[in-house]
Amino acid sequence: MENYRSSIPEGDERVMRYQAALRQSSARVGSIRLELTGLTLTPASVMLCASPSGPAVEQFAECLAEELADDGWFEAGFNRDIWYANLVHFTGLPADPGALVEWVAARRNLDLGSSVHTCVDLVAWKFDARHMVAATLGRAELSGPTADAGARAGAGAGSQPQSQSRSEREVVRLPPRLPSRP
C-alpha cells in the first residue's frame, strides 16, 4: 500500500485509514477460495502459487482500491496476475542455484489443494536480522456475501474455516512487487 517504512508509530493516520478501508472492503466480500497450483522462483524467494477459484478475490481487490481512494496510489493501475505466498526468503545465494532452479521447475504445476480465507490482515514486514517478521496492523473478517461457489463447501452455521494456519488465513499482505511468472 506504500513504500517501506522502518517504523510505524502507534495511531499512525495512514494506517488508521488503511484499517478503515480494510474493514469496509471486507464487509462487502465473503470468503475467498484459492487453488494452490505449484511453486515458482524469484531471485529473493521460493513462492507457492495460487489461483482464484471464483471472483471473490478480484472483487475484494476492487473494493479495497475503491475504499482506499487516494491512499491506494501505490498499486493504482497495477493488475495482479499472480497470487502467492513466500515459502522461503533468501538472505544470500543458494549453495547450488542450478539444482534449486531444477527442483522448483519440477514443481511448477502441482495440485496442492486449496485454501479458504475468511479474514484479511494488514501487515508490515520487517527483517529482524534472522528472518522476516510480520507485524499485524489490522484484521477484518470477510463478512459480505460469499461470491465463490463452494468456498465453504459443506460448512454450516458456526463451522470453522477449512484451514486454520496463519499463512492460509491471510490475504492482504504488503509484499514487494515481484515479476510475473516466467
PDB file of C-alpha atoms in Angstrom:
ATOM      1  CA  MET A   1       0.000   0.000   0.000  1.00  0.00           C
ATOM      2  CA  GLU A   2       3.012   2.231   0.423  1.00  0.00           C
ATOM      3  CA  ASN A   3       6.781   2.317   0.308  1.00  0.00           C
ATOM      4  CA  TYR A   4       8.639   0.626   3.146  1.00  0.00           C
ATOM      5  CA  ARG A   5       8.794   2.461   6.464  1.00  0.00           C
ATOM      6  CA  SER A   6      11.256   1.251   9.095  1.00  0.00           C
ATOM      7  CA  SER A   7       8.867   2.194  11.884  1.00  0.00           C
ATOM      8  CA  ILE A   8       5.157   2.863  12.061  1.00  0.00           C
ATOM      9  CA  PRO A   9       4.077   4.887  15.082  1.00  0.00           C
ATOM     10  CA  GLU A  10       1.045   3.911  17.157  1.00  0.00           C
ATOM     11  CA  GLY A  11      -2.023   5.781  15.934  1.00  0.00           C
ATOM     12  CA  ASP A  12      -0.483   6.474  12.507  1.00  0.00           C
ATOM     13  CA  GLU A  13      -3.108   8.322  10.439  1.00  0.00           C
ATOM     14  CA  ARG A  14      -2.378   6.454   7.194  1.00  0.00           C
ATOM     15  CA  VAL A  15      -2.590   3.089   8.921  1.00  0.00           C
ATOM     16  CA  MET A  16      -5.878   4.118  10.518  1.00  0.00           C
ATOM     17  CA  ARG A  17      -7.236   4.959   7.042  1.00  0.00           C
ATOM     18  CA  TYR A  18      -5.930   1.607   5.707  1.00  0.00           C
ATOM     19  CA  GLN A  19      -7.658  -0.184   8.603  1.00  0.00           C
ATOM     20  CA  ALA A  20     -10.957   1.566   7.878  1.00  0.00           C
ATOM     21  CA  ALA A  21     -10.700   0.672   4.169  1.00  0.00           C
ATOM     22  CA  LEU A  22      -9.929  -2.939   5.101  1.00  0.00           C
ATOM     23  CA  ARG A  23     -12.993  -3.161   7.366  1.00  0.00           C
ATOM     24  CA  GLN A  24     -15.291  -1.569   4.793  1.00  0.00           C
ATOM     25  CA  SER A  25     -13.996  -3.772   1.960  1.00  0.00           C
ATOM     26  CA  SER A  26     -14.217  -6.983   3.956  1.00  0.00           C
ATOM     27  CA  ALA A  27     -17.853  -6.272   4.767  1.00  0.00           C
ATOM     28  CA  ARG A  28     -18.600  -6.326   1.025  1.00  0.00           C
ATOM     29  CA  VAL A  29     -16.998  -9.682   0.133  1.00  0.00           C
ATOM     30  CA  GLY A  30     -17.377 -13.163   1.589  1.00  0.00           C
ATOM     31  CA  SER A  31     -14.809 -15.926   1.996  1.00  0.00           C
ATOM     32  CA  ILE A  32     -12.183 -16.418  -0.704  1.00  0.00           C
ATOM     33  CA  ARG A  33     -11.027 -19.759  -2.058  1.00  0.00           C
ATOM     34  CA  LEU A  34      -7.648 -20.144  -3.738  1.00  0.00           C
ATOM     35  CA  GLU A  35      -6.403 -23.223  -5.583  1.00  0.00           C
ATOM     36  CA  LEU A  36      -2.774 -23.957  -4.685  1.00  0.00           C
ATOM     37  CA  THR A  37      -1.152 -24.669  -8.036  1.00  0.00           C
ATOM     38  CA  GLY A  38       2.586 -25.169  -7.611  1.00  0.00           C
ATOM     39  CA  LEU A  39       5.849 -23.376  -6.951  1.00  0.00           C
ATOM     40  CA  THR A  40       7.786 -20.605  -8.626  1.00  0.00           C
ATOM     41  CA  LEU A  41      11.126 -18.969  -8.007  1.00  0.00           C
ATOM     42  CA  THR A  42      12.272 -15.359  -7.815  1.00  0.00           C
ATOM     43  CA  PRO A  43      15.739 -14.011  -7.071  1.00  0.00           C
ATOM     44  CA  ALA A  44      14.570 -13.451  -3.477  1.00  0.00           C
ATOM     45  CA  SER A  45      12.318 -16.420  -2.666  1.00  0.00           C
ATOM     46  CA  VAL A  46      10.536 -19.669  -3.407  1.00  0.00           C
ATOM     47  CA  MET A  47       6.814 -18.972  -3.706  1.00  0.00           C
ATOM     48  CA  LEU A  48       3.666 -21.087  -3.507  1.00  0.00           C
ATOM     49  CA  CYS A  49       1.400 -20.037  -6.397  1.00  0.00           C
ATOM     50  CA  ALA A  50      -2.357 -19.847  -6.168  1.00  0.00           C
ATOM     51  CA  SER A  51      -5.219 -19.059  -8.489  1.00  0.00           C
ATOM     52  CA  PRO A  52      -8.683 -17.818  -7.564  1.00  0.00           C
ATOM     53  CA  SER A  53     -11.474 -20.375  -7.874  1.00  0.00           C
ATOM     54  CA  GLY A  54     -14.022 -17.606  -8.369  1.00  0.00           C
ATOM     55  CA  PRO A  55     -14.426 -13.839  -8.473  1.00  0.00           C
ATOM     56  CA  ALA A  56     -14.232 -13.073  -4.721  1.00  0.00           C
ATOM     57  CA  VAL A  57     -10.526 -12.231  -4.530  1.00  0.00           C
ATOM     58  CA  GLU A  58     -10.782  -9.862  -7.503  1.00  0.00           C
ATOM     59  CA  GLN A  59     -13.935  -8.327  -6.003  1.00  0.00           C
ATOM     60  CA  PHE A  60     -12.098  -7.792  -2.731  1.00  0.00           C
ATOM     61  CA  ALA A  61      -9.181  -6.129  -4.536  1.00  0.00           C
ATOM     62  CA  GLU A  62     -11.594  -3.835  -6.374  1.00  0.00           C
ATOM     63  CA  CYS A  63     -13.465  -2.954  -3.162  1.00  0.00           C
ATOM     64  CA  LEU A  64     -10.202  -2.257  -1.350  1.00  0.00           C
ATOM     65  CA  ALA A  65      -8.969   0.012  -4.162  1.00  0.00           C
ATOM     66  CA  GLU A  66     -12.289   1.872  -4.072  1.00  0.00           C
ATOM     67  CA  GLU A  67     -12.249   2.256  -0.266  1.00  0.00           C
ATOM     68  CA  LEU A  68      -8.597   3.344  -0.227  1.00  0.00           C
ATOM     69  CA  ALA A  69      -9.276   6.040  -2.843  1.00  0.00           C
ATOM     70  CA  ASP A  70      -6.174   8.287  -2.972  1.00  0.00           C
ATOM     71  CA  ASP A  71      -4.438   6.132  -0.343  1.00  0.00           C
ATOM     72  CA  GLY A  72      -4.377   3.338  -2.957  1.00  0.00           C
ATOM     73  CA  TRP A  73      -1.821   5.184  -5.105  1.00  0.00           C
ATOM     74  CA  PHE A  74       0.930   2.562  -4.684  1.00  0.00           C
ATOM     75  CA  GLU A  75      -0.905  -0.150  -6.624  1.00  0.00           C
ATOM     76  CA  ALA A  76      -3.161   2.099  -8.730  1.00  0.00           C
ATOM     77  CA  GLY A  77      -3.296   0.689 -12.245  1.00  0.00           C
ATOM     78  CA  PHE A  78      -1.419  -2.454 -11.172  1.00  0.00           C
ATOM     79  CA  ASN A  79      -3.075  -5.675 -12.358  1.00  0.00           C
ATOM     80  CA  ARG A  80      -2.151  -8.609 -10.175  1.00  0.00           C
ATOM     81  CA  ASP A  81      -1.517 -11.649 -12.332  1.00  0.00           C
ATOM     82  CA  ILE A  82      -0.129 -13.878  -9.609  1.00  0.00           C
ATOM     83  CA  TRP A  83      -1.348 -14.810  -6.136  1.00  0.00           C
ATOM     84  CA  TYR A  84       1.307 -16.314  -3.917  1.00  0.00           C
ATOM     85  CA  ALA A  85       2.795 -16.930  -0.507  1.00  0.00           C
ATOM     86  CA  ASN A  86       6.516 -16.734   0.076  1.00  0.00           C
ATOM     87  CA  LEU A  87       7.750 -20.023   1.474  1.00  0.00           C
ATOM     88  CA  VAL A  88      11.471 -19.254   1.693  1.00  0.00           C
ATOM     89  CA  HIS A  89      13.280 -15.897   1.594  1.00  0.00           C
ATOM     90  CA  PHE A  90      16.938 -15.950   0.563  1.00  0.00           C
ATOM     91  CA  THR A  91      19.495 -13.941   2.503  1.00  0.00           C
ATOM     92  CA  GLY A  92      22.234 -14.867   0.043  1.00  0.00           C
ATOM     93  CA  LEU A  93      22.880 -17.057  -2.957  1.00  0.00           C
ATOM     94  CA  PRO A  94      21.790 -20.695  -2.643  1.00  0.00           C
ATOM     95  CA  ALA A  95      24.668 -23.181  -2.451  1.00  0.00           C
ATOM     96  CA  ASP A  96      23.590 -24.798  -5.745  1.00  0.00           C
ATOM     97  CA  PRO A  97      21.375 -22.357  -7.697  1.00  0.00           C
ATOM     98  CA  GLY A  98      21.071 -24.714 -10.683  1.00  0.00           C
ATOM     99  CA  ALA A  99      19.730 -27.533  -8.521  1.00  0.00           C
ATOM    100  CA  LEU A 100      17.222 -25.162  -6.912  1.00  0.00           C
ATOM    101  CA  VAL A 101      16.010 -23.958 -10.318  1.00  0.00           C
ATOM    102  CA  GLU A 102      15.529 -27.571 -11.447  1.00  0.00           C
ATOM    103  CA  TRP A 103      13.799 -28.575  -8.210  1.00  0.00           C
ATOM    104  CA  VAL A 104      11.314 -25.680  -8.410  1.00  0.00           C
ATOM    105  CA  ALA A 105      10.766 -26.189 -12.168  1.00  0.00           C
ATOM    106  CA  ALA A 106       9.780 -29.806 -11.479  1.00  0.00           C
ATOM    107  CA  ARG A 107       7.145 -28.493  -9.045  1.00  0.00           C
ATOM    108  CA  ARG A 108       5.815 -25.570 -11.073  1.00  0.00           C
ATOM    109  CA  ASN A 109       2.478 -27.280 -11.753  1.00  0.00           C
ATOM    110  CA  LEU A 110       1.240 -29.243  -8.758  1.00  0.00           C
ATOM    111  CA  ASP A 111      -2.240 -29.739  -7.369  1.00  0.00           C
ATOM    112  CA  LEU A 112      -1.613 -28.841  -3.751  1.00  0.00           C
ATOM    113  CA  GLY A 113      -5.257 -28.461  -2.808  1.00  0.00           C
ATOM    114  CA  SER A 114      -6.962 -25.232  -1.877  1.00  0.00           C
ATOM    115  CA  SER A 115      -7.204 -22.735   0.930  1.00  0.00           C
ATOM    116  CA  VAL A 116     -10.232 -20.863   2.204  1.00  0.00           C
ATOM    117  CA  HIS A 117      -9.698 -17.367   3.560  1.00  0.00           C
ATOM    118  CA  THR A 118     -12.272 -15.884   5.918  1.00  0.00           C
ATOM    119  CA  CYS A 119     -10.346 -12.855   7.153  1.00  0.00           C
ATOM    120  CA  VAL A 120      -7.714 -10.436   5.964  1.00  0.00           C
ATOM    121  CA  ASP A 121      -4.778  -8.974   7.829  1.00  0.00           C
ATOM    122  CA  LEU A 122      -2.993  -5.711   7.156  1.00  0.00           C
ATOM    123  CA  VAL A 123       0.667  -6.344   7.904  1.00  0.00           C
ATOM    124  CA  ALA A 124       4.037  -4.663   7.675  1.00  0.00           C
ATOM    125  CA  TRP A 125       7.179  -6.726   7.182  1.00  0.00           C
ATOM    126  CA  LYS A 126      10.466  -6.267   8.977  1.00  0.00           C
ATOM    127  CA  PHE A 127      13.712  -8.209   8.850  1.00  0.00           C
ATOM    128  CA  ASP A 128      14.939  -8.951  12.370  1.00  0.00           C
ATOM    129  CA  ALA A 129      18.483  -9.948  11.290  1.00  0.00           C
ATOM    130  CA  ARG A 130      17.360 -13.581  11.172  1.00  0.00           C
ATOM    131  CA  HIS A 131      14.076 -13.752   9.243  1.00  0.00           C
ATOM    132  CA  MET A 132      11.101 -11.751   8.017  1.00  0.00           C
ATOM    133  CA  VAL A 133       8.593 -10.906  10.744  1.00  0.00           C
ATOM    134  CA  ALA A 134       5.033  -9.768  10.104  1.00  0.00           C
ATOM    135  CA  ALA A 135       3.537  -7.117  12.368  1.00  0.00           C
ATOM    136  CA  THR A 136      -0.258  -7.202  12.171  1.00  0.00           C
ATOM    137  CA  LEU A 137      -1.613  -3.667  11.884  1.00  0.00           C
ATOM    138  CA  GLY A 138      -5.252  -4.599  11.359  1.00  0.00           C
ATOM    139  CA  ARG A 139      -7.617  -7.522  10.821  1.00  0.00           C
ATOM    140  CA  ALA A 140     -11.114  -7.852   9.385  1.00  0.00           C
ATOM    141  CA  GLU A 141     -13.457 -10.774   8.796  1.00  0.00           C
ATOM    142  CA  LEU A 142     -14.700 -11.285   5.237  1.00  0.00           C
ATOM    143  CA  SER A 143     -18.361 -10.930   6.168  1.00  0.00           C
ATOM    144  CA  GLY A 144     -20.072  -9.962   2.909  1.00  0.00           C
ATOM    145  CA  PRO A 145     -21.945 -12.283   0.564  1.00  0.00           C
ATOM    146  CA  THR A 146     -19.896 -15.300  -0.477  1.00  0.00           C
ATOM    147  CA  ALA A 147     -19.170 -14.965  -4.180  1.00  0.00           C
ATOM    148  CA  ASP A 148     -17.086 -18.118  -4.607  1.00  0.00           C
ATOM    149  CA  ALA A 149     -19.434 -21.071  -5.027  1.00  0.00           C
ATOM    150  CA  GLY A 150     -18.224 -23.797  -2.720  1.00  0.00           C
ATOM    151  CA  ALA A 151     -15.719 -21.581  -0.925  1.00  0.00           C
ATOM    152  CA  ARG A 152     -17.033 -23.040   2.284  1.00  0.00           C
ATOM    153  CA  ALA A 153     -18.377 -26.234   0.790  1.00  0.00           C
ATOM    154  CA  GLY A 154     -20.088 -28.263   3.439  1.00  0.00           C
ATOM    155  CA  ALA A 155     -19.747 -25.522   6.013  1.00  0.00           C
ATOM    156  CA  GLY A 156     -22.761 -24.958   8.186  1.00  0.00           C
ATOM    157  CA  ALA A 157     -23.550 -22.231  10.656  1.00  0.00           C
ATOM    158  CA  GLY A 158     -20.795 -21.792  13.184  1.00  0.00           C
ATOM    159  CA  SER A 159     -18.368 -24.121  11.399  1.00  0.00           C
ATOM    160  CA  GLN A 160     -14.680 -23.324  11.247  1.00  0.00           C
ATOM    161  CA  PRO A 161     -12.756 -22.432   8.069  1.00  0.00           C
ATOM    162  CA  GLN A 162     -11.168 -25.372   6.279  1.00  0.00           C
ATOM    163  CA  SER A 163      -7.714 -24.139   7.210  1.00  0.00           C
ATOM    164  CA  GLN A 164      -6.663 -22.584  10.478  1.00  0.00           C
ATOM    165  CA  SER A 165      -2.991 -21.847   9.786  1.00  0.00           C
ATOM    166  CA  ARG A 166      -1.947 -18.200   9.879  1.00  0.00           C
ATOM    167  CA  SER A 167      -0.439 -18.239   6.381  1.00  0.00           C
ATOM    168  CA  GLU A 168      -3.620 -19.624   4.836  1.00  0.00           C
ATOM    169  CA  ARG A 169      -5.940 -17.158   6.596  1.00  0.00           C
ATOM    170  CA  GLU A 170      -4.201 -14.043   5.373  1.00  0.00           C
ATOM    171  CA  VAL A 171      -4.897 -12.465   2.048  1.00  0.00           C
ATOM    172  CA  VAL A 172      -3.766  -8.878   2.300  1.00  0.00           C
ATOM    173  CA  ARG A 173      -0.034  -8.539   2.711  1.00  0.00           C
ATOM    174  CA  LEU A 174       2.329  -5.724   1.904  1.00  0.00           C
ATOM    175  CA  PRO A 175       4.780  -7.676  -0.287  1.00  0.00           C
ATOM    176  CA  PRO A 176       7.297  -6.079  -2.587  1.00  0.00           C
ATOM    177  CA  ARG A 177       6.273  -6.113  -6.216  1.00  0.00           C
ATOM    178  CA  LEU A 178       7.700  -9.187  -7.857  1.00  0.00           C
ATOM    179  CA  PRO A 179       7.910 -10.089 -11.521  1.00  0.00           C
ATOM    180  CA  SER A 180       5.228 -12.302 -13.018  1.00  0.00           C
ATOM    181  CA  ARG A 181       5.794 -15.969 -13.588  1.00  0.00           C
ATOM    182  CA  PRO A 182       8.228 -16.597 -16.457  1.00  0.00           C
TER     183      PRO A 182
END
